[in-house]
């Protein structure tokens, strides 16, 4: 999307008379289909590796179990919408793709770290039952929900956990 905007190839959409909504919807659907293909490939590889290893103690065994793999696929399929949306919104903020990609990768890594940090803080605050600060716990829970809504990688991380 960023490359099309910078190179001017988006002008082809205007020259052919395609409506803007049709152009962007087709781009969005194409990207969603590519992500769906990637997720199907990942799920297939997880299942193949699980079958080859055939070890209940393996770390991917619970994810690749017959009763869980459908839920994992559903989680990943539902995450396509927010992932594509975030990528499209993010692409309008930067002049070059590389800068946008690097900053988004850093931001998503920081979001996953903050989610983990907030969880540890809540666990430590809940240890002391006599002087529990419910206002602070509620505030940190609120921050966790904000991170959960804004960053799809945190949602997938929590769902897989």
GROMACS .gro file of N, CA and C in nm:
model
  483
    1UNK      N    1   0.084  -0.119   0.000
    1UNK     CA    2   0.000   0.000   0.000
    1UNK      C    3   0.088   0.125   0.000
    2UNK      N    4   0.189   0.127   0.084
    2UNK     CA    5   0.277   0.244   0.089
    2UNK      C    6   0.353   0.263  -0.040
    3UNK      N    7   0.399   0.154  -0.099
    3UNK     CA    8   0.472   0.162  -0.225
    3UNK      C    9   0.383   0.215  -0.337
    4UNK      N   10   0.258   0.170  -0.339
    4UNK     CA   11   0.165   0.216  -0.442
    4UNK      C   12   0.140   0.367  -0.431
    5UNK      N   13   0.127   0.414  -0.309
    5UNK     CA   14   0.102   0.555  -0.289
    5UNK      C   15   0.222   0.640  -0.331
    6UNK      N   16   0.343   0.593  -0.298
    6UNK     CA   17   0.463   0.671  -0.328
    6UNK      C   18   0.501   0.665  -0.476
    7UNK      N   19   0.482   0.549  -0.540
    7UNK     CA   20   0.520   0.537  -0.681
    7UNK      C   21   0.418   0.599  -0.775
    8UNK      N   22   0.300   0.625  -0.725
    8UNK     CA   23   0.197   0.684  -0.809
    8UNK      C   24   0.115   0.581  -0.883
    9UNK      N   25   0.139   0.452  -0.859
    9UNK     CA   26   0.061   0.349  -0.930
    9UNK      C   27  -0.085   0.350  -0.888
   10UNK      N   28  -0.115   0.415  -0.777
   10UNK     CA   29  -0.254   0.429  -0.735
   10UNK      C   30  -0.331   0.513  -0.837
   11UNK      N   31  -0.260   0.596  -0.912
   11UNK     CA   32  -0.325   0.677  -1.013
   11UNK      C   33  -0.388   0.592  -1.123
   12UNK      N   34  -0.339   0.467  -1.139
   12UNK     CA   35  -0.401   0.377  -1.237
   12UNK      C   36  -0.547   0.352  -1.200
   13UNK      N   37  -0.574   0.347  -1.072
   13UNK     CA   38  -0.712   0.331  -1.025
   13UNK      C   39  -0.797   0.447  -1.073
   14UNK      N   40  -0.742   0.566  -1.067
   14UNK     CA   41  -0.816   0.684  -1.111
   14UNK      C   42  -0.833   0.686  -1.263
   15UNK      N   43  -0.728   0.641  -1.335
   15UNK     CA   44  -0.735   0.641  -1.481
   15UNK      C   45  -0.837   0.540  -1.534
   16UNK      N   46  -0.850   0.426  -1.467
   16UNK     CA   47  -0.944   0.323  -1.513
   16UNK      C   48  -1.086   0.354  -1.471
   17UNK      N   49  -1.104   0.447  -1.381
   17UNK     CA   50  -1.239   0.484  -1.338
   17UNK      C   51  -1.292   0.398  -1.226
   18UNK      N   52  -1.207   0.320  -1.165
   18UNK     CA   53  -1.249   0.236  -1.053
   18UNK      C   54  -1.278   0.325  -0.932
   19UNK      N   55  -1.388   0.296  -0.865
   19UNK     CA   56  -1.420   0.375  -0.746
   19UNK      C   57  -1.316   0.350  -0.637
   20UNK      N   58  -1.294   0.449  -0.555
   20UNK     CA   59  -1.193   0.439  -0.449
   20UNK      C   60  -1.226   0.326  -0.353
   21UNK      N   61  -1.353   0.312  -0.317
   21UNK     CA   62  -1.391   0.206  -0.223
   21UNK      C   63  -1.365   0.067  -0.283
   22UNK      N   64  -1.391   0.051  -0.412
   22UNK     CA   65  -1.364  -0.078  -0.478
   22UNK      C   66  -1.215  -0.107  -0.481
   23UNK      N   67  -1.135  -0.006  -0.511
   23UNK     CA   68  -0.990  -0.022  -0.516
   23UNK      C   69  -0.935  -0.065  -0.380
   24UNK      N   70  -0.971   0.008  -0.275
   24UNK     CA   71  -0.918  -0.023  -0.143
   24UNK      C   72  -0.973  -0.154  -0.089
   25UNK      N   73  -1.098  -0.185  -0.116
   25UNK     CA   74  -1.156  -0.311  -0.071
   25UNK      C   75  -1.086  -0.429  -0.139
   26UNK      N   76  -1.058  -0.416  -0.268
   26UNK     CA   77  -0.989  -0.526  -0.338
   26UNK      C   78  -0.848  -0.543  -0.284
   27UNK      N   79  -0.777  -0.434  -0.256
   27UNK     CA   80  -0.643  -0.444  -0.194
   27UNK      C   81  -0.652  -0.509  -0.057
   28UNK      N   82  -0.751  -0.467   0.020
   28UNK     CA   83  -0.768  -0.520   0.156
   28UNK      C   84  -0.798  -0.669   0.152
   29UNK      N   85  -0.889  -0.710   0.064
   29UNK     CA   86  -0.924  -0.852   0.051
   29UNK      C   87  -0.805  -0.935   0.003
   30UNK      N   88  -0.727  -0.880  -0.090
   30UNK     CA   89  -0.609  -0.951  -0.136
   30UNK      C   90  -0.511  -0.974  -0.021
   31UNK      N   91  -0.485  -0.870   0.057
   31UNK     CA   92  -0.396  -0.884   0.171
   31UNK      C   93  -0.452  -0.982   0.274
   32UNK      N   94  -0.582  -0.980   0.296
   32UNK     CA   95  -0.645  -1.073   0.390
   32UNK      C   96  -0.631  -1.217   0.341
   33UNK      N   97  -0.644  -1.238   0.211
   33UNK     CA   98  -0.629  -1.374   0.155
   33UNK      C   99  -0.484  -1.421   0.169
   34UNK      N  100  -0.389  -1.332   0.148
   34UNK     CA  101  -0.248  -1.367   0.166
   34UNK      C  102  -0.222  -1.406   0.312
   35UNK      N  103  -0.277  -1.329   0.406
   35UNK     CA  104  -0.261  -1.362   0.548
   35UNK      C  105  -0.328  -1.495   0.581
   36UNK      N  106  -0.445  -1.520   0.525
   36UNK     CA  107  -0.514  -1.646   0.548
   36UNK      C  108  -0.430  -1.762   0.496
   37UNK      N  109  -0.370  -1.746   0.379
   37UNK     CA  110  -0.281  -1.850   0.326
   37UNK      C  111  -0.163  -1.874   0.420
   38UNK      N  112  -0.104  -1.765   0.471
   38UNK     CA  113   0.007  -1.780   0.567
   38UNK      C  114  -0.036  -1.855   0.692
   39UNK      N  115  -0.154  -1.822   0.744
   39UNK     CA  116  -0.202  -1.888   0.865
   39UNK      C  117  -0.233  -2.035   0.839
   40UNK      N  118  -0.292  -2.066   0.724
   40UNK     CA  119  -0.319  -2.206   0.690
   40UNK      C  120  -0.189  -2.284   0.680
   41UNK      N  121  -0.087  -2.222   0.620
   41UNK     CA  122   0.044  -2.287   0.610
   41UNK      C  123   0.104  -2.310   0.748
   42UNK      N  124   0.095  -2.212   0.837
   42UNK     CA  125   0.149  -2.228   0.973
   42UNK      C  126   0.077  -2.339   1.049
   43UNK      N  127  -0.056  -2.343   1.039
   43UNK     CA  128  -0.133  -2.446   1.108
   43UNK      C  129  -0.097  -2.584   1.052
   44UNK      N  130  -0.084  -2.593   0.921
   44UNK     CA  131  -0.048  -2.721   0.858
   44UNK      C  132   0.089  -2.766   0.904
   45UNK      N  133   0.184  -2.675   0.908
   45UNK     CA  134   0.320  -2.712   0.953
   45UNK      C  135   0.321  -2.754   1.100
   46UNK      N  136   0.243  -2.685   1.184
   46UNK     CA  137   0.232  -2.726   1.324
   46UNK      C  138   0.180  -2.869   1.335
   47UNK      N  139   0.078  -2.900   1.259
   47UNK     CA  140   0.019  -3.034   1.265
   47UNK      C  141   0.116  -3.139   1.211
   48UNK      N  142   0.186  -3.108   1.102
   48UNK     CA  143   0.283  -3.202   1.045
   48UNK      C  144   0.395  -3.230   1.144
   49UNK      N  145   0.448  -3.125   1.205
   49UNK     CA  146   0.556  -3.142   1.303
   49UNK      C  147   0.506  -3.222   1.423
   50UNK      N  148   0.384  -3.196   1.466
   50UNK     CA  149   0.328  -3.270   1.579
   50UNK      C  150   0.313  -3.418   1.545
   51UNK      N  151   0.269  -3.448   1.425
   51UNK     CA  152   0.252  -3.588   1.384
   51UNK      C  153   0.388  -3.657   1.373
   52UNK      N  154   0.487  -3.586   1.318
   52UNK     CA  155   0.620  -3.645   1.303
   52UNK      C  156   0.684  -3.672   1.439
   53UNK      N  157   0.676  -3.576   1.528
   53UNK     CA  158   0.738  -3.594   1.661
   53UNK      C  159   0.661  -3.693   1.749
   54UNK      N  160   0.529  -3.688   1.741
   54UNK     CA  161   0.442  -3.778   1.817
   54UNK      C  162   0.483  -3.787   1.964
   55UNK      N  163   0.496  -3.671   2.026
   55UNK     CA  164   0.541  -3.663   2.165
   55UNK      C  165   0.446  -3.572   2.241
   56UNK      N  166   0.379  -3.626   2.341
   56UNK     CA  167   0.283  -3.548   2.420
   56UNK      C  168   0.353  -3.438   2.500
   57UNK      N  169   0.481  -3.455   2.533
   57UNK     CA  170   0.554  -3.356   2.612
   57UNK      C  171   0.608  -3.242   2.527
   58UNK      N  172   0.594  -3.252   2.395
   58UNK     CA  173   0.641  -3.146   2.305
   58UNK      C  174   0.560  -3.019   2.328
   59UNK      N  175   0.625  -2.904   2.315
   59UNK     CA  176   0.558  -2.778   2.345
   59UNK      C  177   0.447  -2.743   2.247
   60UNK      N  178   0.449  -2.796   2.125
   60UNK     CA  179   0.342  -2.765   2.030
   60UNK      C  180   0.229  -2.866   2.035
   61UNK      N  181   0.245  -2.971   2.111
   61UNK     CA  182   0.141  -3.075   2.116
   61UNK      C  183   0.005  -3.023   2.162
   62UNK      N  184  -0.003  -2.939   2.265
   62UNK     CA  185  -0.135  -2.888   2.302
   62UNK      C  186  -0.199  -2.799   2.194
   63UNK      N  187  -0.118  -2.724   2.121
   63UNK     CA  188  -0.173  -2.639   2.016
   63UNK      C  189  -0.220  -2.721   1.896
   64UNK      N  190  -0.146  -2.826   1.863
   64UNK     CA  191  -0.175  -2.905   1.744
   64UNK      C  192  -0.269  -3.022   1.772
   65UNK      N  193  -0.317  -3.035   1.894
   65UNK     CA  194  -0.411  -3.143   1.925
   65UNK      C  195  -0.538  -3.125   1.842
   66UNK      N  196  -0.600  -3.236   1.806
   66UNK     CA  197  -0.719  -3.231   1.718
   66UNK      C  198  -0.829  -3.142   1.773
   67UNK      N  199  -0.846  -3.140   1.905
   67UNK     CA  200  -0.954  -3.059   1.962
   67UNK      C  201  -0.918  -2.911   1.973
   68UNK      N  202  -0.790  -2.875   1.961
   68UNK     CA  203  -0.748  -2.735   1.976
   68UNK      C  204  -0.709  -2.667   1.846
   69UNK      N  205  -0.673  -2.743   1.746
   69UNK     CA  206  -0.619  -2.681   1.624
   69UNK      C  207  -0.725  -2.597   1.552
   70UNK      N  208  -0.850  -2.638   1.561
   70UNK     CA  209  -0.957  -2.558   1.501
   70UNK      C  210  -0.974  -2.424   1.570
   71UNK      N  211  -0.962  -2.426   1.702
   71UNK     CA  212  -0.971  -2.300   1.778
   71UNK      C  213  -0.853  -2.209   1.746
   72UNK      N  214  -0.735  -2.267   1.730
   72UNK     CA  215  -0.618  -2.187   1.694
   72UNK      C  216  -0.637  -2.124   1.557
   73UNK      N  217  -0.688  -2.202   1.462
   73UNK     CA  218  -0.714  -2.146   1.329
   73UNK      C  219  -0.818  -2.035   1.336
   74UNK      N  220  -0.923  -2.056   1.415
   74UNK     CA  221  -1.027  -1.954   1.429
   74UNK      C  222  -0.969  -1.825   1.488
   75UNK      N  223  -0.884  -1.839   1.589
   75UNK     CA  224  -0.819  -1.722   1.650
   75UNK      C  225  -0.736  -1.647   1.547
   76UNK      N  226  -0.657  -1.720   1.470
   76UNK     CA  227  -0.575  -1.655   1.369
   76UNK      C  228  -0.660  -1.594   1.257
   77UNK      N  229  -0.765  -1.663   1.217
   77UNK     CA  230  -0.852  -1.611   1.111
   77UNK      C  231  -0.922  -1.482   1.154
   78UNK      N  232  -0.965  -1.478   1.279
   78UNK     CA  233  -1.032  -1.357   1.329
   78UNK      C  234  -0.932  -1.241   1.342
   79UNK      N  235  -0.805  -1.274   1.366
   79UNK     CA  236  -0.705  -1.168   1.381
   79UNK      C  237  -0.667  -1.104   1.249
   80UNK      N  238  -0.711  -1.159   1.136
   80UNK     CA  239  -0.679  -1.101   1.006
   80UNK      C  240  -0.735  -0.960   0.995
   81UNK      N  241  -0.858  -0.940   1.038
   81UNK     CA  242  -0.921  -0.808   1.026
   81UNK      C  243  -0.843  -0.698   1.099
   82UNK      N  244  -0.812  -0.714   1.228
   82UNK     CA  245  -0.736  -0.607   1.294
   82UNK      C  246  -0.592  -0.594   1.244
   83UNK      N  247  -0.531  -0.704   1.202
   83UNK     CA  248  -0.393  -0.695   1.152
   83UNK      C  249  -0.388  -0.616   1.023
   84UNK      N  250  -0.476  -0.646   0.930
   84UNK     CA  251  -0.479  -0.571   0.803
   84UNK      C  252  -0.516  -0.425   0.827
   85UNK      N  253  -0.611  -0.402   0.915
   85UNK     CA  254  -0.652  -0.265   0.944
   85UNK      C  255  -0.537  -0.184   1.003
   86UNK      N  256  -0.467  -0.242   1.098
   86UNK     CA  257  -0.352  -0.174   1.158
   86UNK      C  258  -0.246  -0.145   1.053
   87UNK      N  259  -0.219  -0.240   0.965
   87UNK     CA  260  -0.118  -0.220   0.861
   87UNK      C  261  -0.158  -0.108   0.766
   88UNK      N  262  -0.286  -0.102   0.730
   88UNK     CA  263  -0.330   0.003   0.639
   88UNK      C  264  -0.326   0.140   0.705
   89UNK      N  265  -0.372   0.149   0.827
   89UNK     CA  266  -0.369   0.278   0.897
   89UNK      C  267  -0.224   0.321   0.918
   90UNK      N  268  -0.140   0.228   0.958
   90UNK     CA  269   0.001   0.258   0.985
   90UNK      C  270   0.072   0.304   0.858
   91UNK      N  271   0.033   0.250   0.742
   91UNK     CA  272   0.102   0.283   0.617
   91UNK      C  273   0.084   0.430   0.579
   92UNK      N  274  -0.018   0.496   0.628
   92UNK     CA  275  -0.041   0.636   0.596
   92UNK      C  276   0.043   0.730   0.683
   93UNK      N  277   0.108   0.678   0.784
   93UNK     CA  278   0.180   0.764   0.877
   93UNK      C  279   0.325   0.791   0.838
   94UNK      N  280   0.381   0.712   0.744
   94UNK     CA  281   0.524   0.723   0.714
   94UNK      C  282   0.547   0.737   0.565
   95UNK      N  283   0.657   0.802   0.530
   95UNK     CA  284   0.691   0.822   0.389
   95UNK      C  285   0.749   0.695   0.326
   96UNK      N  286   0.825   0.618   0.404
   96UNK     CA  287   0.887   0.496   0.349
   96UNK      C  288   0.834   0.374   0.422
   97UNK      N  289   0.828   0.265   0.347
   97UNK     CA  290   0.780   0.139   0.405
   97UNK      C  291   0.872   0.088   0.514
   98UNK      N  292   1.002   0.101   0.492
   98UNK     CA  293   1.099   0.046   0.585
   98UNK      C  294   1.087   0.108   0.723
   99UNK      N  295   1.077   0.238   0.728
   99UNK     CA  296   1.064   0.308   0.857
   99UNK      C  297   0.935   0.263   0.926
  100UNK      N  298   0.826   0.259   0.852
  100UNK     CA  299   0.699   0.216   0.910
  100UNK      C  300   0.705   0.074   0.961
  101UNK      N  301   0.767  -0.017   0.884
  101UNK     CA  302   0.777  -0.157   0.926
  101UNK      C  303   0.861  -0.171   1.052
  102UNK      N  304   0.975  -0.106   1.055
  102UNK     CA  305   1.063  -0.117   1.172
  102UNK      C  306   0.995  -0.061   1.296
  103UNK      N  307   0.933   0.056   1.283
  103UNK     CA  308   0.866   0.115   1.400
  103UNK      C  309   0.747   0.031   1.446
  104UNK      N  310   0.673  -0.027   1.352
  104UNK     CA  311   0.561  -0.112   1.390
  104UNK      C  312   0.609  -0.238   1.460
  105UNK      N  313   0.717  -0.298   1.411
  105UNK     CA  314   0.773  -0.418   1.475
  105UNK      C  315   0.819  -0.385   1.618
  106UNK      N  316   0.886  -0.272   1.635
  106UNK     CA  317   0.930  -0.231   1.769
  106UNK      C  318   0.809  -0.206   1.859
  107UNK      N  319   0.711  -0.134   1.807
  107UNK     CA  320   0.591  -0.101   1.885
  107UNK      C  321   0.515  -0.227   1.926
  108UNK      N  322   0.503  -0.323   1.836
  108UNK     CA  323   0.432  -0.447   1.870
  108UNK      C  324   0.511  -0.530   1.972
  109UNK      N  325   0.643  -0.527   1.962
  109UNK     CA  326   0.726  -0.595   2.062
  109UNK      C  327   0.713  -0.531   2.199
  110UNK      N  328   0.713  -0.398   2.201
  110UNK     CA  329   0.695  -0.326   2.328
  110UNK      C  330   0.556  -0.353   2.386
  111UNK      N  331   0.454  -0.359   2.300
  111UNK     CA  332   0.318  -0.387   2.347
  111UNK      C  333   0.309  -0.525   2.411
  112UNK      N  334   0.371  -0.625   2.349
  112UNK     CA  335   0.371  -0.760   2.407
  112UNK      C  336   0.446  -0.762   2.540
  113UNK      N  337   0.557  -0.689   2.547
  113UNK     CA  338   0.633  -0.681   2.672
  113UNK      C  339   0.551  -0.611   2.781
  114UNK      N  340   0.485  -0.501   2.746
  114UNK     CA  341   0.404  -0.428   2.844
  114UNK      C  342   0.289  -0.514   2.896
  115UNK      N  343   0.227  -0.591   2.808
  115UNK     CA  344   0.120  -0.680   2.851
  115UNK      C  345   0.171  -0.781   2.954
  116UNK      N  346   0.288  -0.836   2.927
  116UNK     CA  347   0.347  -0.931   3.022
  116UNK      C  348   0.385  -0.861   3.153
  117UNK      N  349   0.441  -0.741   3.143
  117UNK     CA  350   0.479  -0.665   3.262
  117UNK      C  351   0.357  -0.631   3.347
  118UNK      N  352   0.249  -0.586   3.282
  118UNK     CA  353   0.125  -0.555   3.355
  118UNK      C  354   0.071  -0.678   3.427
  119UNK      N  355   0.080  -0.794   3.363
  119UNK     CA  356   0.033  -0.918   3.426
  119UNK      C  357   0.115  -0.949   3.552
  120UNK      N  358   0.248  -0.934   3.542
  120UNK     CA  359   0.332  -0.959   3.659
  120UNK      C  360   0.302  -0.860   3.772
  121UNK      N  361   0.279  -0.734   3.737
  121UNK     CA  362   0.248  -0.634   3.839
  121UNK      C  363   0.119  -0.669   3.911
  122UNK      N  364   0.018  -0.712   3.836
  122UNK     CA  365  -0.109  -0.751   3.898
  122UNK      C  366  -0.091  -0.873   3.988
  123UNK      N  367  -0.010  -0.968   3.946
  123UNK     CA  368   0.017  -1.086   4.030
  123UNK      C  369   0.083  -1.044   4.160
  124UNK      N  370   0.183  -0.956   4.151
  124UNK     CA  371   0.251  -0.911   4.272
  124UNK      C  372   0.160  -0.828   4.363
  125UNK      N  373   0.074  -0.746   4.303
  125UNK     CA  374  -0.019  -0.667   4.384
  125UNK      C  375  -0.122  -0.756   4.453
  126UNK      N  376  -0.157  -0.867   4.393
  126UNK     CA  377  -0.255  -0.958   4.453
  126UNK      C  378  -0.196  -1.047   4.562
  127UNK      N  379  -0.063  -1.051   4.574
  127UNK     CA  380  -0.001  -1.131   4.680
  127UNK      C  381  -0.038  -1.079   4.819
  128UNK      N  382  -0.038  -0.949   4.833
  128UNK     CA  383  -0.067  -0.888   4.963
  128UNK      C  384  -0.218  -0.866   4.974
  129UNK      N  385  -0.287  -0.959   5.039
  129UNK     CA  386  -0.433  -0.952   5.047
  129UNK      C  387  -0.482  -0.852   5.151
  130UNK      N  388  -0.395  -0.811   5.244
  130UNK     CA  389  -0.440  -0.719   5.349
  130UNK      C  390  -0.449  -0.575   5.300
  131UNK      N  391  -0.355  -0.535   5.217
  131UNK     CA  392  -0.357  -0.395   5.170
  131UNK      C  393  -0.361  -0.391   5.018
  132UNK      N  394  -0.459  -0.455   4.961
  132UNK     CA  395  -0.471  -0.462   4.815
  132UNK      C  396  -0.520  -0.327   4.761
  133UNK      N  397  -0.447  -0.273   4.666
  133UNK     CA  398  -0.482  -0.145   4.604
  133UNK      C  399  -0.568  -0.172   4.480
  134UNK      N  400  -0.699  -0.173   4.499
  134UNK     CA  401  -0.790  -0.208   4.389
  134UNK      C  402  -0.793  -0.101   4.281
  135UNK      N  403  -0.768   0.024   4.316
  135UNK     CA  404  -0.766   0.130   4.215
  135UNK      C  405  -0.650   0.107   4.119
  136UNK      N  406  -0.534   0.076   4.172
  136UNK     CA  407  -0.417   0.050   4.089
  136UNK      C  408  -0.437  -0.075   4.004
  137UNK      N  409  -0.493  -0.178   4.063
  137UNK     CA  410  -0.520  -0.302   3.988
  137UNK      C  411  -0.619  -0.275   3.875
  138UNK      N  412  -0.725  -0.200   3.902
  138UNK     CA  413  -0.823  -0.167   3.798
  138UNK      C  414  -0.760  -0.082   3.688
  139UNK      N  415  -0.671   0.010   3.725
  139UNK     CA  416  -0.604   0.094   3.626
  139UNK      C  417  -0.513   0.010   3.537
  140UNK      N  418  -0.439  -0.082   3.596
  140UNK     CA  419  -0.351  -0.168   3.517
  140UNK      C  420  -0.434  -0.262   3.428
  141UNK      N  421  -0.547  -0.312   3.478
  141UNK     CA  422  -0.636  -0.391   3.394
  141UNK      C  423  -0.686  -0.310   3.276
  142UNK      N  424  -0.720  -0.184   3.300
  142UNK     CA  425  -0.763  -0.095   3.192
  142UNK      C  426  -0.652  -0.080   3.088
  143UNK      N  427  -0.528  -0.059   3.134
  143UNK     CA  428  -0.415  -0.047   3.041
  143UNK      C  429  -0.396  -0.175   2.961
  144UNK      N  430  -0.416  -0.289   3.025
  144UNK     CA  431  -0.405  -0.416   2.953
  144UNK      C  432  -0.510  -0.426   2.844
  145UNK      N  433  -0.631  -0.383   2.871
  145UNK     CA  434  -0.736  -0.388   2.769
  145UNK      C  435  -0.707  -0.293   2.654
  146UNK      N  436  -0.649  -0.178   2.685
  146UNK     CA  437  -0.613  -0.083   2.579
  146UNK      C  438  -0.507  -0.146   2.488
  147UNK      N  439  -0.405  -0.207   2.547
  147UNK     CA  440  -0.301  -0.274   2.468
  147UNK      C  441  -0.362  -0.390   2.389
  148UNK      N  442  -0.453  -0.462   2.450
  148UNK     CA  443  -0.518  -0.575   2.385
  148UNK      C  444  -0.599  -0.532   2.264
  149UNK      N  445  -0.666  -0.418   2.274
  149UNK     CA  446  -0.748  -0.369   2.163
  149UNK      C  447  -0.663  -0.309   2.052
  150UNK      N  448  -0.558  -0.237   2.086
  150UNK     CA  449  -0.479  -0.166   1.985
  150UNK      C  450  -0.381  -0.255   1.908
  151UNK      N  451  -0.337  -0.365   1.970
  151UNK     CA  452  -0.232  -0.446   1.908
  151UNK      C  453  -0.279  -0.591   1.891
  152UNK      N  454  -0.303  -0.635   1.768
  152UNK     CA  455  -0.354  -0.770   1.744
  152UNK      C  456  -0.256  -0.880   1.785
  153UNK      N  457  -0.126  -0.851   1.786
  153UNK     CA  458  -0.031  -0.953   1.826
  153UNK      C  459  -0.048  -0.990   1.973
  154UNK      N  460  -0.088  -0.896   2.056
  154UNK     CA  461  -0.111  -0.924   2.198
  154UNK      C  462  -0.236  -1.013   2.212
  155UNK      N  463  -0.336  -0.987   2.131
  155UNK     CA  464  -0.457  -1.068   2.135
  155UNK      C  465  -0.426  -1.212   2.097
  156UNK      N  466  -0.348  -1.232   1.991
  156UNK     CA  467  -0.312  -1.367   1.948
  156UNK      C  468  -0.224  -1.434   2.054
  157UNK      N  469  -0.132  -1.358   2.112
  157UNK     CA  470  -0.044  -1.413   2.217
  157UNK      C  471  -0.127  -1.463   2.334
  158UNK      N  472  -0.223  -1.382   2.377
  158UNK     CA  473  -0.308  -1.422   2.490
  158UNK      C  474  -0.396  -1.540   2.453
  159UNK      N  475  -0.450  -1.538   2.332
  159UNK     CA  476  -0.535  -1.647   2.288
  159UNK      C  477  -0.462  -1.780   2.281
  160UNK      N  478  -0.337  -1.776   2.235
  160UNK     CA  479  -0.258  -1.899   2.227
  160UNK      C  480  -0.219  -1.949   2.365
  161UNK      N  481  -0.199  -1.855   2.456
  161UNK     CA  482  -0.164  -1.894   2.594
  161UNK      C  483  -0.284  -1.963   2.659
   0.00000   0.00000   0.00000
